[in-house]
Amino acid sequence: QNFVLRGGIGWSGITAREHVYAASSGDENLSLLVWESSAPLANVDVKVRLPDAWTLRGHIDAALLGDSTMTDYDWTGFSPSFDFDDWDHRSISPNTSLDWYLKGDVAFGRDLPINEVLTVNVNGGFGYTDVQWTAVGGTFIYSTGGFRDTIGTIPDIPAVRYRQQLPTVFAGFDTFVNDGPWSMEAGAKAGLVLFGQSVDHHYLRSPPMYITDNLTFGQVLSADVKLDYNITDHLGLYLAGSYEKMFAGHTITDYRQI
């Protein structure tokens, strides 16, 4: 009752939208790179009950491989407007790899028993997300002498590599309902991304360059639910799902040649 260890496998959908804004405010894009993955996911969840109803929890998600795509849009000299459909450069790299996705958090909290079947845990803690993709090859539609007048292919080598590192602090609550062999856990968290960073390498530029974004702080919201069925005292099955949203924010971009 004082120590719970779970491991599981599942499936994840991961999307990162990398904006280069046209101005210091507003949401008009000069460039937009959309990184998308559908990949197998493994996780480990640990909970320790401490004296006086205090709790310590840890969780790790890890994903790699799967199917990934990167689509790069630009709005430059030939775009009639900043509307999404008016992009004048677009490249698609279906041969994109999810190099890794790691997400972990540690939370310290306290159980508040409501009745015999319902317990609420109030908690706070720290988290960290680290994800990297590499786009290889693909096709493009560019505007060189006119609007979308050039079509071609990208060499089958690494073209763009993108990494996000997002440390967070959060506060939230979890509810636990037990009814015989069945139990359900649901929770929500709100937090801040503190000193997050992304690095974007463009290897086919002349000269090659990398772009660094340093985010002082940003907002994140998450929710999760888990349904358990205990077959025996030491063996059970569970089904779980979670959703997390990182909100966009403006920050200064640093361009450097490799």
Coordinates of C-alpha atoms in Angstrom, one line a residue:
Q1 CA 0.0 0.0 0.0
N2 CA 2.9 2.4 0.5
F3 CA 4.8 1.7 -2.8
V4 CA 3.3 1.5 -6.3
L5 CA 5.3 0.8 -9.4
R6 CA 3.7 0.7 -12.9
G7 CA 5.1 0.2 -16.3
G8 CA 3.3 0.4 -19.6
I9 CA 3.5 0.8 -23.4
G10 CA 1.2 2.8 -25.5
W11 CA 1.0 5.2 -28.5
S12 CA 1.7 8.9 -28.7
G13 CA 0.9 11.8 -31.0
I14 CA 3.5 14.6 -30.7
T15 CA 3.3 17.9 -32.5
A16 CA 5.7 20.9 -32.3
R17 CA 4.9 24.2 -34.2
E18 CA 8.0 26.3 -34.6
H19 CA 7.0 29.9 -35.4
V20 CA 9.2 32.6 -36.7
Y21 CA 7.0 35.6 -36.3
A22 CA 7.0 38.5 -38.8
A23 CA 6.9 41.1 -36.0
S24 CA 7.6 41.5 -32.3
S25 CA 3.9 41.1 -31.6
G26 CA 0.9 39.5 -33.2
D27 CA 0.7 36.0 -34.8
E28 CA 1.7 36.6 -38.4
N29 CA 4.3 34.1 -39.4
L30 CA 7.4 34.7 -41.5
S31 CA 8.2 31.0 -41.2
L32 CA 6.4 28.0 -39.7
L33 CA 7.8 24.5 -39.3
V34 CA 5.4 21.8 -38.2
W35 CA 6.9 18.7 -36.7
E36 CA 4.6 15.7 -36.2
S37 CA 5.1 12.2 -34.9
S38 CA 3.0 9.1 -34.2
A39 CA 5.2 6.8 -32.2
P40 CA 5.2 4.0 -29.6
L41 CA 5.5 5.2 -26.0
A42 CA 6.9 3.5 -22.9
N43 CA 6.3 4.8 -19.4
V44 CA 7.2 4.2 -15.8
D45 CA 5.2 5.5 -12.8
V46 CA 6.2 5.4 -9.2
K47 CA 4.3 6.5 -6.1
V48 CA 5.5 6.4 -2.5
R49 CA 3.2 7.1 0.5
L50 CA 5.1 8.8 3.3
P51 CA 4.1 9.3 6.9
D52 CA 1.2 11.7 7.7
A53 CA -0.4 11.3 4.3
W54 CA 2.4 12.9 2.3
T55 CA 3.3 11.4 -1.1
L56 CA 6.1 11.4 -3.6
R57 CA 5.4 10.6 -7.2
G58 CA 7.6 10.2 -10.3
H59 CA 6.7 9.6 -13.9
I60 CA 8.8 9.1 -17.1
D61 CA 7.6 8.9 -20.8
A62 CA 9.9 7.8 -23.6
A63 CA 9.2 7.6 -27.3
L64 CA 11.2 7.2 -30.5
L65 CA 11.0 5.8 -34.0
G66 CA 7.4 5.7 -35.4
D67 CA 6.2 7.9 -38.3
S68 CA 7.2 11.5 -38.5
T69 CA 6.9 14.4 -41.0
M70 CA 8.2 17.9 -41.1
T71 CA 6.5 20.6 -43.2
D72 CA 8.2 24.0 -43.6
Y73 CA 6.3 27.1 -44.7
D74 CA 7.6 30.5 -45.5
W75 CA 6.0 33.9 -46.3
T76 CA 8.6 36.0 -48.1
G77 CA 8.7 38.4 -51.1
F78 CA 6.2 36.6 -53.3
S79 CA 3.5 36.0 -50.7
P80 CA 0.4 38.3 -51.3
S81 CA -0.3 38.3 -47.6
F82 CA 0.5 36.5 -44.3
D83 CA -2.6 34.3 -44.6
F84 CA -1.7 30.6 -44.2
D85 CA -2.7 29.7 -47.7
D86 CA -0.5 32.4 -49.2
W87 CA 2.9 30.8 -48.3
D88 CA 5.4 31.2 -51.2
H89 CA 7.9 28.5 -50.0
R90 CA 7.0 25.0 -48.7
S91 CA 9.1 21.9 -48.2
I92 CA 7.8 18.5 -46.9
S93 CA 10.1 15.9 -45.4
P94 CA 8.2 12.7 -44.9
N95 CA 11.4 10.9 -44.1
T96 CA 11.7 12.6 -40.7
S97 CA 12.9 10.7 -37.6
L98 CA 11.9 11.3 -34.0
D99 CA 15.3 11.0 -32.5
W100 CA 13.9 10.9 -29.0
Y101 CA 11.1 12.1 -26.8
L102 CA 11.7 12.1 -23.0
K103 CA 9.3 13.6 -20.5
G104 CA 9.6 13.2 -16.8
D105 CA 8.3 14.9 -13.6
V106 CA 8.5 14.6 -9.8
A107 CA 5.7 15.8 -7.6
F108 CA 5.5 16.1 -3.8
G109 CA 1.9 16.2 -2.4
R110 CA -0.5 15.3 0.4
D111 CA -3.5 13.0 0.3
L112 CA -6.8 14.5 1.6
P113 CA -9.3 11.7 2.2
I114 CA -12.9 12.8 1.3
N115 CA -14.7 9.5 2.1
E116 CA -14.2 5.8 1.9
V117 CA -13.9 5.7 -1.9
L118 CA -12.6 9.2 -2.8
T119 CA -9.2 10.8 -2.1
V120 CA -7.8 14.0 -3.4
N121 CA -4.1 14.6 -3.6
V122 CA -2.8 18.2 -3.8
N123 CA 0.7 18.4 -5.2
G124 CA 3.4 20.4 -6.9
G125 CA 6.7 19.7 -8.5
F126 CA 9.2 19.9 -11.4
G127 CA 9.1 18.5 -14.9
Y128 CA 11.4 18.3 -17.9
T129 CA 10.7 17.6 -21.6
D130 CA 13.4 16.9 -24.2
V131 CA 12.5 16.2 -27.8
Q132 CA 14.5 16.1 -31.1
W133 CA 13.6 15.5 -34.7
T134 CA 15.8 15.2 -37.8
A135 CA 14.3 15.9 -41.3
V136 CA 15.9 14.0 -44.2
G137 CA 15.3 14.9 -47.8
G138 CA 11.9 15.6 -49.2
T139 CA 10.3 17.8 -51.9
F140 CA 9.8 21.6 -52.2
I141 CA 7.8 24.3 -53.9
Y142 CA 9.7 27.6 -54.0
S143 CA 9.2 31.0 -55.4
T144 CA 12.3 32.2 -57.2
G145 CA 11.2 34.2 -60.2
G146 CA 7.5 34.1 -59.5
F147 CA 4.9 32.8 -57.1
R148 CA 5.4 29.0 -56.5
D149 CA 7.3 28.7 -59.8
T150 CA 10.0 26.1 -58.8
I151 CA 9.4 22.5 -57.9
G152 CA 12.2 20.1 -56.9
T153 CA 13.6 17.5 -54.4
I154 CA 15.8 17.9 -51.4
P155 CA 19.0 15.7 -51.3
D156 CA 18.4 12.6 -49.2
I157 CA 20.6 13.8 -46.3
P158 CA 19.8 15.5 -43.0
A159 CA 18.4 18.9 -43.8
V160 CA 17.0 20.3 -40.6
R161 CA 17.4 19.1 -37.0
Y162 CA 15.2 20.6 -34.2
R163 CA 15.4 20.2 -30.5
Q164 CA 13.3 21.5 -27.6
Q165 CA 14.3 21.4 -23.9
L166 CA 11.5 22.6 -21.6
P167 CA 12.0 22.6 -17.8
T168 CA 8.7 23.3 -15.9
V169 CA 7.4 23.9 -12.4
F170 CA 3.7 23.0 -11.7
A171 CA 0.9 22.7 -9.2
G172 CA -2.1 20.5 -9.5
F173 CA -4.4 17.9 -8.0
D174 CA -5.3 14.3 -8.5
T175 CA -8.5 12.5 -7.5
F176 CA -8.6 8.7 -6.7
V177 CA -11.8 6.6 -6.7
N178 CA -11.7 3.0 -5.5
D179 CA -14.6 0.6 -5.9
G180 CA -13.6 -3.0 -5.3
P181 CA -11.2 -4.2 -8.0
W182 CA -11.9 -1.1 -10.1
S183 CA -10.2 2.3 -9.5
M184 CA -10.0 5.5 -11.4
E185 CA -7.4 8.4 -11.2
A186 CA -7.9 11.8 -12.9
G187 CA -5.9 15.0 -12.5
A188 CA -5.0 18.3 -13.9
K189 CA -1.9 20.6 -13.6
A190 CA -1.0 24.2 -14.4
G191 CA 2.6 25.3 -14.7
L192 CA 5.3 27.5 -16.1
V193 CA 8.0 26.7 -18.5
L194 CA 11.2 28.3 -17.1
F195 CA 14.2 29.1 -19.3
G196 CA 13.1 26.7 -22.1
Q197 CA 15.3 26.5 -25.2
S198 CA 15.0 25.3 -28.8
V199 CA 17.8 24.8 -31.3
D200 CA 17.2 24.5 -35.0
H201 CA 20.1 23.4 -37.3
H202 CA 19.7 24.1 -41.1
Y203 CA 22.4 22.1 -42.8
L204 CA 21.6 22.9 -46.4
R205 CA 21.8 26.7 -46.1
S206 CA 24.9 28.3 -47.5
P207 CA 26.6 28.6 -45.1
P208 CA 24.9 26.2 -42.8
M209 CA 23.4 27.9 -39.7
Y210 CA 21.7 27.2 -36.4
I211 CA 18.9 29.2 -34.7
T212 CA 18.5 29.4 -30.9
D213 CA 15.4 30.5 -29.1
N214 CA 15.6 31.1 -25.3
L215 CA 12.2 31.4 -23.7
T216 CA 12.3 33.1 -20.3
F217 CA 8.9 31.6 -19.3
G218 CA 5.7 30.2 -20.9
Q219 CA 2.5 28.5 -19.8
V220 CA 1.6 24.8 -19.8
L221 CA -1.7 23.0 -18.9
S222 CA -2.1 19.2 -18.7
A223 CA -4.8 16.6 -17.8
D224 CA -4.7 12.9 -17.5
V225 CA -7.0 10.0 -16.6
K226 CA -6.3 6.3 -15.7
L227 CA -8.7 3.4 -15.2
D228 CA -7.4 0.3 -13.3
Y229 CA -8.6 -3.2 -12.7
N230 CA -6.9 -5.4 -10.1
I231 CA -6.8 -9.0 -11.2
T232 CA -5.0 -10.1 -8.0
D233 CA -3.3 -8.2 -5.2
H234 CA -0.1 -8.0 -7.3
L235 CA -1.3 -7.9 -10.9
G236 CA -3.6 -5.5 -12.7
L237 CA -4.5 -3.9 -16.0
Y238 CA -4.9 -0.2 -16.7
L239 CA -5.8 2.1 -19.6
A240 CA -4.5 5.7 -19.5
G241 CA -4.5 8.8 -21.6
S242 CA -3.1 12.3 -21.2
Y243 CA -3.0 15.6 -22.9
E244 CA -0.6 18.5 -22.6
K245 CA -0.5 21.9 -24.2
M246 CA 2.4 24.3 -24.3
F247 CA 1.3 27.8 -25.1
A248 CA 3.2 29.9 -27.7
G249 CA 5.2 32.9 -26.6
H250 CA 7.4 35.6 -28.3
T251 CA 11.2 35.5 -27.7
I252 CA 14.4 36.7 -29.3
T253 CA 15.9 34.5 -32.0
D254 CA 19.7 34.2 -32.3
Y255 CA 21.0 33.2 -35.8
R256 CA 24.6 31.8 -36.1
Q257 CA 26.6 30.3 -38.9
I258 CA 28.0 26.8 -38.3

